[in-house]
PDB file of C-alpha atoms and ligand atoms in Angstrom:
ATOM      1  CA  UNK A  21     -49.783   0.806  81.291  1.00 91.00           C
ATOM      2  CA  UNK A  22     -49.245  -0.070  77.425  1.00 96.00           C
ATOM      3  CA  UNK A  23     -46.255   0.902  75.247  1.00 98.00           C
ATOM      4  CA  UNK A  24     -46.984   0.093  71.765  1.00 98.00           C
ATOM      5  CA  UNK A  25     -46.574   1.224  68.216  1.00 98.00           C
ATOM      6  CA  UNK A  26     -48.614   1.197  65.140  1.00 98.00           C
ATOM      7  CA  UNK A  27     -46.923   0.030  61.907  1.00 98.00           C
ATOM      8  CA  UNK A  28     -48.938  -0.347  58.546  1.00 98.00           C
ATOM      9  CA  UNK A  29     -48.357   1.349  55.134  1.00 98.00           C
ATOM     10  CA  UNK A  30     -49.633   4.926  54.431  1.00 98.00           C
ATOM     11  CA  UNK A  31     -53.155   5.214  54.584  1.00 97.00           C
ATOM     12  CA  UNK A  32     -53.956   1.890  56.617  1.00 98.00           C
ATOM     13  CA  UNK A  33     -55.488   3.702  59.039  1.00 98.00           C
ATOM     14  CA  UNK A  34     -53.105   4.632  61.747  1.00 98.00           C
ATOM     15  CA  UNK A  35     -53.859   7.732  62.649  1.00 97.00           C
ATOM     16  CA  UNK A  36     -57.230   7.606  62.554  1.00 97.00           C
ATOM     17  CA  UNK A  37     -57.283   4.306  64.845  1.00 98.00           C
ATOM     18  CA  UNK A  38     -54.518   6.185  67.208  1.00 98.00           C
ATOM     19  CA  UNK A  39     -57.298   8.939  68.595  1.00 96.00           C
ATOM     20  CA  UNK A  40     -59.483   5.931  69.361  1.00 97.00           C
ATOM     21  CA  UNK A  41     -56.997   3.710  70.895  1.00 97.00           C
ATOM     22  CA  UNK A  42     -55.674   6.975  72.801  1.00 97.00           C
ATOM     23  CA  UNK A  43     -58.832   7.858  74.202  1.00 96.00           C
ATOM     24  CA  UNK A  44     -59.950   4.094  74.982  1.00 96.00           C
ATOM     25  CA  UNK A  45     -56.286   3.840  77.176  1.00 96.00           C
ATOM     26  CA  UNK A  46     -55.093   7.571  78.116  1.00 96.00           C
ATOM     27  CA  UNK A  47     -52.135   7.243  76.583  1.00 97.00           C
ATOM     28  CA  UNK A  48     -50.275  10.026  74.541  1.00 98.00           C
ATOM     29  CA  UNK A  49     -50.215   9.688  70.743  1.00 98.00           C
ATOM     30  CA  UNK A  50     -47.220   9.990  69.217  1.00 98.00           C
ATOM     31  CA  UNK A  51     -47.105  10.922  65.315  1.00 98.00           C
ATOM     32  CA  UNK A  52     -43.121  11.577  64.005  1.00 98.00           C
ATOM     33  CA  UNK A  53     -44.517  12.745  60.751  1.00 97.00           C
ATOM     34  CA  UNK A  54     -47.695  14.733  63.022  1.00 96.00           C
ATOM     35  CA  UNK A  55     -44.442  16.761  64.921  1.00 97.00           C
ATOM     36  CA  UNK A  56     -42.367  17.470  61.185  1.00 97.00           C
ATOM     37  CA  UNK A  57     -45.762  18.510  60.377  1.00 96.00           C
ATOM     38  CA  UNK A  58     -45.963  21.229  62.953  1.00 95.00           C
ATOM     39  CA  UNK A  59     -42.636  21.813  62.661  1.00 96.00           C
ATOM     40  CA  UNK A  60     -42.648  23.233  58.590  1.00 96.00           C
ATOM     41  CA  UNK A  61     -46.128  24.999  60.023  1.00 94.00           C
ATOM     42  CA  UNK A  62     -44.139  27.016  62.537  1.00 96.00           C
ATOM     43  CA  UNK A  63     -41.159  27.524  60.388  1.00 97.00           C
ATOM     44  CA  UNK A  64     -38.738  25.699  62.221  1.00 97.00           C
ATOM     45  CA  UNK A  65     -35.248  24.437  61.683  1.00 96.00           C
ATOM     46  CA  UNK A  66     -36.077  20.911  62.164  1.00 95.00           C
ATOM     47  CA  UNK A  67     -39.124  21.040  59.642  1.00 96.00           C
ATOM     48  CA  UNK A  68     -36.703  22.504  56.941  1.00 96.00           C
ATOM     49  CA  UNK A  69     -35.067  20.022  56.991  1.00 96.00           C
ATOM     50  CA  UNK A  70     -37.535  17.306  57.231  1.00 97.00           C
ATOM     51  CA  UNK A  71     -39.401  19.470  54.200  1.00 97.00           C
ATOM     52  CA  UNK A  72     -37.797  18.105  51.048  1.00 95.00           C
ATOM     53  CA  UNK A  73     -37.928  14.384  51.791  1.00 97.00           C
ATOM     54  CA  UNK A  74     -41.410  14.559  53.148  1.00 97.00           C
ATOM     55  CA  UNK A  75     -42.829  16.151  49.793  1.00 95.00           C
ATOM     56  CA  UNK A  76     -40.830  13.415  47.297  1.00 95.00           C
ATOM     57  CA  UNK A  77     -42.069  10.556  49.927  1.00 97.00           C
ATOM     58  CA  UNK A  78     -38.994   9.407  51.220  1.00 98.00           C
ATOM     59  CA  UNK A  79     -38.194   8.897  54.589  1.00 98.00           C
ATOM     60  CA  UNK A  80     -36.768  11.611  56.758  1.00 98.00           C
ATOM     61  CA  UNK A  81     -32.640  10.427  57.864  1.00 97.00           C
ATOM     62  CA  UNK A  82     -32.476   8.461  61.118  1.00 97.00           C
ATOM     63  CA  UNK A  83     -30.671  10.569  63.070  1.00 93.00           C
ATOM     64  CA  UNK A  84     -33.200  13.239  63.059  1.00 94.00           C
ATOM     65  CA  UNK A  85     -36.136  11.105  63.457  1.00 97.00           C
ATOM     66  CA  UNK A  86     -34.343   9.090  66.299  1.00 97.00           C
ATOM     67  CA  UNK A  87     -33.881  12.175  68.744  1.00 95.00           C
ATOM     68  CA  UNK A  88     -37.199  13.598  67.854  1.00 96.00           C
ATOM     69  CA  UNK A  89     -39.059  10.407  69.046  1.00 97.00           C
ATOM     70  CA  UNK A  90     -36.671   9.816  72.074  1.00 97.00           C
ATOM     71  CA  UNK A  91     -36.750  13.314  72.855  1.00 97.00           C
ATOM     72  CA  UNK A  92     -40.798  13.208  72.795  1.00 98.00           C
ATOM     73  CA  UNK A  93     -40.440  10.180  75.080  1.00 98.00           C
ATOM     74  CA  UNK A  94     -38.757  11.352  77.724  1.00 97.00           C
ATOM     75  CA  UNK A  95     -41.955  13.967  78.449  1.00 98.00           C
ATOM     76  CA  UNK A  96     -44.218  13.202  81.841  1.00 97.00           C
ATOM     77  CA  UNK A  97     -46.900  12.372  79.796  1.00 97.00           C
ATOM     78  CA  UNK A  98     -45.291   9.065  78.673  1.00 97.00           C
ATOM     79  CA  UNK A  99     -44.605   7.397  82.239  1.00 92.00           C
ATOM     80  CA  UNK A 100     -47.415   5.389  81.852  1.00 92.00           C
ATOM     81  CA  UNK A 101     -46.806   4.176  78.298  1.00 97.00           C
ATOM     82  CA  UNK A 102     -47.699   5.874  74.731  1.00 98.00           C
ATOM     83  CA  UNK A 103     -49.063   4.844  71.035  1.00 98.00           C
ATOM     84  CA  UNK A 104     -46.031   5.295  68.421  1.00 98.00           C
ATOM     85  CA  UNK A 105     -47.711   6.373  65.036  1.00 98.00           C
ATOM     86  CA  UNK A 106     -45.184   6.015  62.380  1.00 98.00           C
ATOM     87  CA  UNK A 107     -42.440   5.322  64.678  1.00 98.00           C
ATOM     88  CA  UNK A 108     -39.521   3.702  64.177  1.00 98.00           C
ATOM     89  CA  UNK A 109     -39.639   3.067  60.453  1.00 98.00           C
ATOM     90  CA  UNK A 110     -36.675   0.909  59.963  1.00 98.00           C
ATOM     91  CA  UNK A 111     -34.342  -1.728  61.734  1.00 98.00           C
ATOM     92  CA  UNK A 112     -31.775   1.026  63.085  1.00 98.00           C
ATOM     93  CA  UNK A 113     -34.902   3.274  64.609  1.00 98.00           C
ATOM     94  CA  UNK A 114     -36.383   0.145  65.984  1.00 98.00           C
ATOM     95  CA  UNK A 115     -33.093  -0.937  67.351  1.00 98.00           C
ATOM     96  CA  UNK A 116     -32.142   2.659  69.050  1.00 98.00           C
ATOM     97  CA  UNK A 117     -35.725   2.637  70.490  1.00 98.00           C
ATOM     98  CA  UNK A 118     -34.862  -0.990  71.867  1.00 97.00           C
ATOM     99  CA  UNK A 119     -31.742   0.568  73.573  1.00 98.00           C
ATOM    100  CA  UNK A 120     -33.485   3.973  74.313  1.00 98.00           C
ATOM    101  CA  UNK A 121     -36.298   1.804  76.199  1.00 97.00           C
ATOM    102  CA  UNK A 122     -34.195  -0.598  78.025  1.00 97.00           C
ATOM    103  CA  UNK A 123     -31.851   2.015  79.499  1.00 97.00           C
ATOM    104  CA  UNK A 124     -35.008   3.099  81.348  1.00 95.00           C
ATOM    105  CA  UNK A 125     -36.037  -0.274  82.336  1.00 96.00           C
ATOM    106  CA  UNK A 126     -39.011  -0.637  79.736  1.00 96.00           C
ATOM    107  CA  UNK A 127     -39.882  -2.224  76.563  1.00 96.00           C
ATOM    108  CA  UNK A 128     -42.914  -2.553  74.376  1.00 97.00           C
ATOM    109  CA  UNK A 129     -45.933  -4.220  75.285  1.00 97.00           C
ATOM    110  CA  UNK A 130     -47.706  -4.622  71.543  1.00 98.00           C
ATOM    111  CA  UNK A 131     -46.948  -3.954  67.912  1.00 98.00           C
ATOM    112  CA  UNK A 132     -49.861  -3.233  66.033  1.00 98.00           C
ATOM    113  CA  UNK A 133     -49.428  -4.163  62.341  1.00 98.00           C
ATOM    114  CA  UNK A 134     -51.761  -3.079  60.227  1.00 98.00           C
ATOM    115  CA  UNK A 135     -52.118  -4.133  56.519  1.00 97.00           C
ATOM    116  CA  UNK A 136     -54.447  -2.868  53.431  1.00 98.00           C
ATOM    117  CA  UNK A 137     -54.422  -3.758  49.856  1.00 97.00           C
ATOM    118  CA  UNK A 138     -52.496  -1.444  47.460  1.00 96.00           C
ATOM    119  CA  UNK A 139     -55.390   0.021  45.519  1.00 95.00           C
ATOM    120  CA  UNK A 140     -57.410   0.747  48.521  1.00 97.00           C
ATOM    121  CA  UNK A 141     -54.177   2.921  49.982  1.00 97.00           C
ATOM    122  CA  UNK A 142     -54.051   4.930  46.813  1.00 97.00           C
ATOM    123  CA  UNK A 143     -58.017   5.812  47.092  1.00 97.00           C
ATOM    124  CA  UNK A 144     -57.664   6.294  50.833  1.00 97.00           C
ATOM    125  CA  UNK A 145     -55.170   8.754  50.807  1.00 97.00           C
ATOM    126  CA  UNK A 146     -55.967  10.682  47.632  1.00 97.00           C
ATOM    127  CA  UNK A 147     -59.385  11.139  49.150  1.00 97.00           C
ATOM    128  CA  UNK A 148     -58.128  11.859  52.779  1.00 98.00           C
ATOM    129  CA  UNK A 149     -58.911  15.496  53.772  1.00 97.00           C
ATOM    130  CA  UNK A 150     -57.280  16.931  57.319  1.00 97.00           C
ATOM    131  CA  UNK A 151     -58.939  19.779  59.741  1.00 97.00           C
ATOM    132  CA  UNK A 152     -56.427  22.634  59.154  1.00 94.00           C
ATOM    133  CA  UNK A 153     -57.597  23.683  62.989  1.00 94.00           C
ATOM    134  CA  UNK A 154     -57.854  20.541  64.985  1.00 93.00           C
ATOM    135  CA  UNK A 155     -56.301  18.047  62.258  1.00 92.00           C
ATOM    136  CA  UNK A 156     -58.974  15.732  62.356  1.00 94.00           C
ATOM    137  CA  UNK A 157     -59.279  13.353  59.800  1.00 95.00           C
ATOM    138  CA  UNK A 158     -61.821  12.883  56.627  1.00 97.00           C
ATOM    139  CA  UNK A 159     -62.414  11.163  53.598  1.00 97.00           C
ATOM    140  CA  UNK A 160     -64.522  12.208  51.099  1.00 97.00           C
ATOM    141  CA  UNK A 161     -66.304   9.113  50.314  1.00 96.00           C
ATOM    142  CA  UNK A 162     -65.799   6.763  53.406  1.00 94.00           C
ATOM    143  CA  UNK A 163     -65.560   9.616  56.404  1.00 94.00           C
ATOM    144  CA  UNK A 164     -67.300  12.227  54.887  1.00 97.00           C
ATOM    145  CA  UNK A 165     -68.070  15.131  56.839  1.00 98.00           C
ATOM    146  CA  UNK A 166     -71.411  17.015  57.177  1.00 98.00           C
ATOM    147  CA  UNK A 167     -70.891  19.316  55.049  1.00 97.00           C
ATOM    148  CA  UNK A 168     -68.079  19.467  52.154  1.00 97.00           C
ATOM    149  CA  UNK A 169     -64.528  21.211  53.134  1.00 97.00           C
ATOM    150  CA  UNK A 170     -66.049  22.205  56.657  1.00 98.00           C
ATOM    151  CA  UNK A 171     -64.895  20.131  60.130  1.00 98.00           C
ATOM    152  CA  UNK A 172     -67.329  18.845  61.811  1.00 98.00           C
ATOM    153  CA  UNK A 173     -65.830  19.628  65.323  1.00 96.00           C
ATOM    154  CA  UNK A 174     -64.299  22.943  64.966  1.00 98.00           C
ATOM    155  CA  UNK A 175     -65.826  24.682  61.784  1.00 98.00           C
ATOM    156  CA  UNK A 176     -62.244  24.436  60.142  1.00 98.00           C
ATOM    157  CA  UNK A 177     -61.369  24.064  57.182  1.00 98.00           C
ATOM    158  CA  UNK A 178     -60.611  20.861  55.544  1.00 98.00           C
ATOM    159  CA  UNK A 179     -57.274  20.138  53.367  1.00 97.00           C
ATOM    160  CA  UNK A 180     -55.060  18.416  51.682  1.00 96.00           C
ATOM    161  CA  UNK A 181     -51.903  16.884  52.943  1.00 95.00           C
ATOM    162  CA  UNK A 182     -48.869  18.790  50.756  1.00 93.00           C
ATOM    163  CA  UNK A 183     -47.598  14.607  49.888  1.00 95.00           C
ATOM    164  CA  UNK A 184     -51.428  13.391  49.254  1.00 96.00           C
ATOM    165  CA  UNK A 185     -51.055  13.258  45.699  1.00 94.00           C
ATOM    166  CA  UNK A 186     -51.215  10.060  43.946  1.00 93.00           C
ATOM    167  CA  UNK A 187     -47.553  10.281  42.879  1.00 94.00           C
ATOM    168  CA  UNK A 188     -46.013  10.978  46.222  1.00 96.00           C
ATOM    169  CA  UNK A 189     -48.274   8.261  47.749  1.00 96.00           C
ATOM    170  CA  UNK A 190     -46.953   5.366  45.065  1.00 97.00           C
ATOM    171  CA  UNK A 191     -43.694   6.179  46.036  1.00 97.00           C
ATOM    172  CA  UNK A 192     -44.547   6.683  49.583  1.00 98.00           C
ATOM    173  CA  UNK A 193     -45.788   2.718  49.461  1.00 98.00           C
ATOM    174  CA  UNK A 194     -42.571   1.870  47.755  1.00 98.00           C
ATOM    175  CA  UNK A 195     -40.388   3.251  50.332  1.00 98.00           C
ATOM    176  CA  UNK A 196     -42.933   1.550  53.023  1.00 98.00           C
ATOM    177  CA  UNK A 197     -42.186  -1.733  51.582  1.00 98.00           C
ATOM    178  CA  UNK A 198     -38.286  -1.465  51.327  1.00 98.00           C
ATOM    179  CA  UNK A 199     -37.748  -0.160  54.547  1.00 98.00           C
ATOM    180  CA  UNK A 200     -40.399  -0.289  56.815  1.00 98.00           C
ATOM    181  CA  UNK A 201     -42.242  -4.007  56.365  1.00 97.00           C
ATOM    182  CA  UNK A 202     -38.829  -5.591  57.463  1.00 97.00           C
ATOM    183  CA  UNK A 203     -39.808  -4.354  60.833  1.00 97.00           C
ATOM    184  CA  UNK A 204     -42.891  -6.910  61.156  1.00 96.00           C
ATOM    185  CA  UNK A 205     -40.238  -9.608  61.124  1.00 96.00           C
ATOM    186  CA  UNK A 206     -38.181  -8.050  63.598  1.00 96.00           C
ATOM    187  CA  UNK A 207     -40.807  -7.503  66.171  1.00 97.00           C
ATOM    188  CA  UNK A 208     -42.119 -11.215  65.144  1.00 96.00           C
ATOM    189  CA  UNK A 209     -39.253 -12.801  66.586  1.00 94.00           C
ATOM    190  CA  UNK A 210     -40.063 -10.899  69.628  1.00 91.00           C
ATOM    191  CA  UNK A 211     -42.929 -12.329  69.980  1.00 94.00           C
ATOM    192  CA  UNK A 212     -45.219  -9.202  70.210  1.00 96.00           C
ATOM    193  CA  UNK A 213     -46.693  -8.429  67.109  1.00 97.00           C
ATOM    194  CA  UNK A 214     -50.504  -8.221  66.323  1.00 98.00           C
ATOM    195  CA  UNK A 215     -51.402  -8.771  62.053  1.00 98.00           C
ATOM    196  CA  UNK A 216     -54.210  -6.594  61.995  1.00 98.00           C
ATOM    197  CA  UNK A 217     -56.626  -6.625  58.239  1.00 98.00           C
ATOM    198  CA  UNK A 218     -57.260  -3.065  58.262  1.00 98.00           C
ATOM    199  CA  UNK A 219     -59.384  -3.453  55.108  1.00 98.00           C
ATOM    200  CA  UNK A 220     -62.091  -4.152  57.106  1.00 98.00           C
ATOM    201  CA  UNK A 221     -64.460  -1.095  58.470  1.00 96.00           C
ATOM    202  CA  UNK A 222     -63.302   1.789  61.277  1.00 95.00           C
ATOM    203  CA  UNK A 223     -65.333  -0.293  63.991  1.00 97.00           C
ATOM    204  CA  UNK A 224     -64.039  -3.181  63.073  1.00 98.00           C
ATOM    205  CA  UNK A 225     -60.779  -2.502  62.884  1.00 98.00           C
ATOM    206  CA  UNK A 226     -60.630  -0.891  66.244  1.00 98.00           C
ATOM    207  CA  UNK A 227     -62.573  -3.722  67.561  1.00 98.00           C
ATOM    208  CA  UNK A 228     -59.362  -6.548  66.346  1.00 98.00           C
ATOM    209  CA  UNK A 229     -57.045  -4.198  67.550  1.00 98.00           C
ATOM    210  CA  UNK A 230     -58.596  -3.971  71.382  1.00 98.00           C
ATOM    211  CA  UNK A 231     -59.086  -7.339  71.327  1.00 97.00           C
ATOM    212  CA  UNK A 232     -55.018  -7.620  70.168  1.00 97.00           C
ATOM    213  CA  UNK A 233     -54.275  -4.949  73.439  1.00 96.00           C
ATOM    214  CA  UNK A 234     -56.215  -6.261  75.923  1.00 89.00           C
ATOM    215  CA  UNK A 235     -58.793  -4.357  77.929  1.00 70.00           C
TER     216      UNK A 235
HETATM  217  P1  LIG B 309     -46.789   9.991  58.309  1.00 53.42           P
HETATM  218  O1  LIG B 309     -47.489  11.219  58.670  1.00 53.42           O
HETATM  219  O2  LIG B 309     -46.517   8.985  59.333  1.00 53.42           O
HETATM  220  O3  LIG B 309     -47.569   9.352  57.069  1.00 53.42           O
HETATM  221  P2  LIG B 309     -47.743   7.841  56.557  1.00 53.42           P
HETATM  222  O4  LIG B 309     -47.010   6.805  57.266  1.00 53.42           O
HETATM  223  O5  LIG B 309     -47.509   7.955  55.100  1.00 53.42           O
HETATM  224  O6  LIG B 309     -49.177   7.488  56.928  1.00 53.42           O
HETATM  225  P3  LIG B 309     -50.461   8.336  56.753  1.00 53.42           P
HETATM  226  O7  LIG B 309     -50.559   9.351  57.833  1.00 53.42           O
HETATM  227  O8  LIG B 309     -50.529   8.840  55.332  1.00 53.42           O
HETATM  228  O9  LIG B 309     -51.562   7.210  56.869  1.00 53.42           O
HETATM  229  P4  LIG B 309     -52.350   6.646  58.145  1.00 53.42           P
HETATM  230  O10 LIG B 309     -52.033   5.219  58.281  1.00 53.42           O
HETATM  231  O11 LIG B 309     -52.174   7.522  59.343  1.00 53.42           O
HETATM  232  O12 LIG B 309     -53.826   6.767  57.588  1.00 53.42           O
HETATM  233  P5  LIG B 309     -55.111   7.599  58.099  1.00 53.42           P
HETATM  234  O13 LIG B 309     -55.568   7.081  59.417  1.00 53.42           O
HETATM  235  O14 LIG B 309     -54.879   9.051  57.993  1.00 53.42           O
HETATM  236  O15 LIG B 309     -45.381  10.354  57.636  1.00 53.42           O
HETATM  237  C1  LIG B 309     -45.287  11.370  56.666  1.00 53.42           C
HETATM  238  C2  LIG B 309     -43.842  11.566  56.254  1.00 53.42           C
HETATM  239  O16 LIG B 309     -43.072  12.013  57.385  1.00 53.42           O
HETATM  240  C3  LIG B 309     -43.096  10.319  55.750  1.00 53.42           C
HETATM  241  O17 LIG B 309     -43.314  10.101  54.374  1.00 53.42           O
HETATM  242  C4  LIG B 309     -41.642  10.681  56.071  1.00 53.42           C
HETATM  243  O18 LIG B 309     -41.128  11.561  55.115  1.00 53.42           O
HETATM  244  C5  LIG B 309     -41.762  11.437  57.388  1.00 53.42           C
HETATM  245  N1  LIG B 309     -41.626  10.560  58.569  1.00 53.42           N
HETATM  246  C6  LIG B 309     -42.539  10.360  59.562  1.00 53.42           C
HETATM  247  N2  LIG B 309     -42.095   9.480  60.482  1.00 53.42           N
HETATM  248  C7  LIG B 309     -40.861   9.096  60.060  1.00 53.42           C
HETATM  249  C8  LIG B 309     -39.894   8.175  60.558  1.00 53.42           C
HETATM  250  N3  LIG B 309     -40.119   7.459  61.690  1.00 53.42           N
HETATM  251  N4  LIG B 309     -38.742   8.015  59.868  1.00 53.42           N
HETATM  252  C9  LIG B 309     -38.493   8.730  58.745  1.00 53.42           C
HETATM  253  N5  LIG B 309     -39.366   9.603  58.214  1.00 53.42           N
HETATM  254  C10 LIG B 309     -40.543   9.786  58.850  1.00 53.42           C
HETATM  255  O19 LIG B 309     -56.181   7.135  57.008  1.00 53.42           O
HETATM  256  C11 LIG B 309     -56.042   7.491  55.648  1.00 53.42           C
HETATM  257  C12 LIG B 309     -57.409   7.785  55.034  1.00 53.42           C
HETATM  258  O20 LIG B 309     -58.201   6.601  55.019  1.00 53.42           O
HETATM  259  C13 LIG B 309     -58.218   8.824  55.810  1.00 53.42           C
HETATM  260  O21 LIG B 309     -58.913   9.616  54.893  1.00 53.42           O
HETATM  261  C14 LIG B 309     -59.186   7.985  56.641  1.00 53.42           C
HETATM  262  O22 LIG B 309     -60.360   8.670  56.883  1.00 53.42           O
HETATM  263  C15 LIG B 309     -59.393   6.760  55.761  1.00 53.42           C
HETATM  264  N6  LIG B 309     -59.595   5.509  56.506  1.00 53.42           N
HETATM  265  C16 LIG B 309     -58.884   5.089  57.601  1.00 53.42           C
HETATM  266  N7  LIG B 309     -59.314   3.875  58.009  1.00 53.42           N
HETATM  267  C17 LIG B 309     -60.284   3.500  57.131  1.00 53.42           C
HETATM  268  C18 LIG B 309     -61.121   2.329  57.032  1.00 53.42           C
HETATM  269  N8  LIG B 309     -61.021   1.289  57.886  1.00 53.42           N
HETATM  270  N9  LIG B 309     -62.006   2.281  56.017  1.00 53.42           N
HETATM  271  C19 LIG B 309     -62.129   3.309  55.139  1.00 53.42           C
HETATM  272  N10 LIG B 309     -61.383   4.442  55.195  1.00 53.42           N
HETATM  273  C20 LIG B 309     -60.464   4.545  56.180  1.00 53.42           C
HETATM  274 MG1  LIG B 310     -51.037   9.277  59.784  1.00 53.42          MG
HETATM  275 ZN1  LIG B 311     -61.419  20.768  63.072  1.00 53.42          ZN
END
């Protein structure tokens, strides 16, 4: 059992952590911005609405983002906890997951916090590169795959993320630091945060953060 959440700017390595810690615990991973991702894929309602502010960098409103992760959490899959990515993302979503989790006689185990220098966000995500099949994750200089634009588990083909450019991402950081670091303080005074460096390498990384969950 673990319920836990991964907070850290764009590009600290969230994501690419989450399949680890996932796989390590058999828990379901959880990405809001992973789901509005599918969503303007497929066309729907909810991803054209989530469209505009995703491509300028700003956050998508509450409301929406609240029912999409409560929603999500109310699936099978999540009685035996789950790994938020990117979830909540200021003081009002953490507060109406607080409520949504104690009406069901739960709360969260961990927060995993997970900081990286500003310069080393911008190269990380202007370099990242996603599987367009299996959205596994790349960079071109530090994850490199075997050979250029091609997945290495599926054959698919490798791309860009639509707000990956450097513009997008500054602004993206910006909006991380007004509304989302706040949070860090919030779950300190409950006592459950973990202040992970994520500068550090992919092994090592993961390695701090098991050690932070507990085997
Ligand atoms: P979201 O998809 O959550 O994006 P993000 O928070 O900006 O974070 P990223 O996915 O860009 O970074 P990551 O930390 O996952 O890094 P990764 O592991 O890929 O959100 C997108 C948008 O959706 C938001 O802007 C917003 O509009 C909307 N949204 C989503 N949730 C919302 C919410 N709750 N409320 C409101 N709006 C919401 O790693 C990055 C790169 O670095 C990769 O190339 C990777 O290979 C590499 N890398 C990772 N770790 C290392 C390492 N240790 N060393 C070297 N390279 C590394
Ligand atoms: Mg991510
Ligand atoms: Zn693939």
């Amino acid at each position: 059992m673990l319920r836990t959440i991964l907070l850290g700017p764009p590009g600290a390595g969230k994501g690419t952590q989450a399949v680890k810690i996932v796989e390590k615990y058999h828990i379901p991973h959880i990405s809001t911005g992973d789901i509005f991702r599918e969503n303007i894929k497929n066309g729907t309602d909810l991803g054209n609405r989530a469209k505009a502010y995703m491509d300028r960098g700003e956050l998508v409103p509450d409301e929406l983002v609240v029912e999409i992760a409560t929603d999500r959490l109310t699936k099978a899959d999540c009685k035996n906890g789950f790994l938020l990515d990117g979830f909540p993302r200021t003081i009002f979503q953490a507060e109406k997951l607080d409520e949504f989790l104690e009406g069901r006689g739960e709360k969260l185990d961990k927060v995993i916090n997970i900081d990286v220098e500003k310069s080393a966000l911008v190269k990380r995500i202007t370099g990242r590169r996603v599987c367009k099949q299996c959205g596994a994750g790349y960079h071109i200089e530090n994850i490199p795959p075997k050979k250029e634009g091609v997945c290495d588990n599926c054959g698919g083909e490798l791309i860009q993320r639509e707000d990956d450019t450097e513009e997008t991402v500054l602004n993206r950081i910006d909006v991380y630091n007004k509304q989302t670091r706040p949070l860090a303080e919030y779950y300190e005074k409950s006592g459950i945060i973990a202040n992970i460096d994520g500068n550090k390498d992919l092994e090592d990384v993961l390695a701090d953060i098991v050690k932070a969950l507990g085997d």
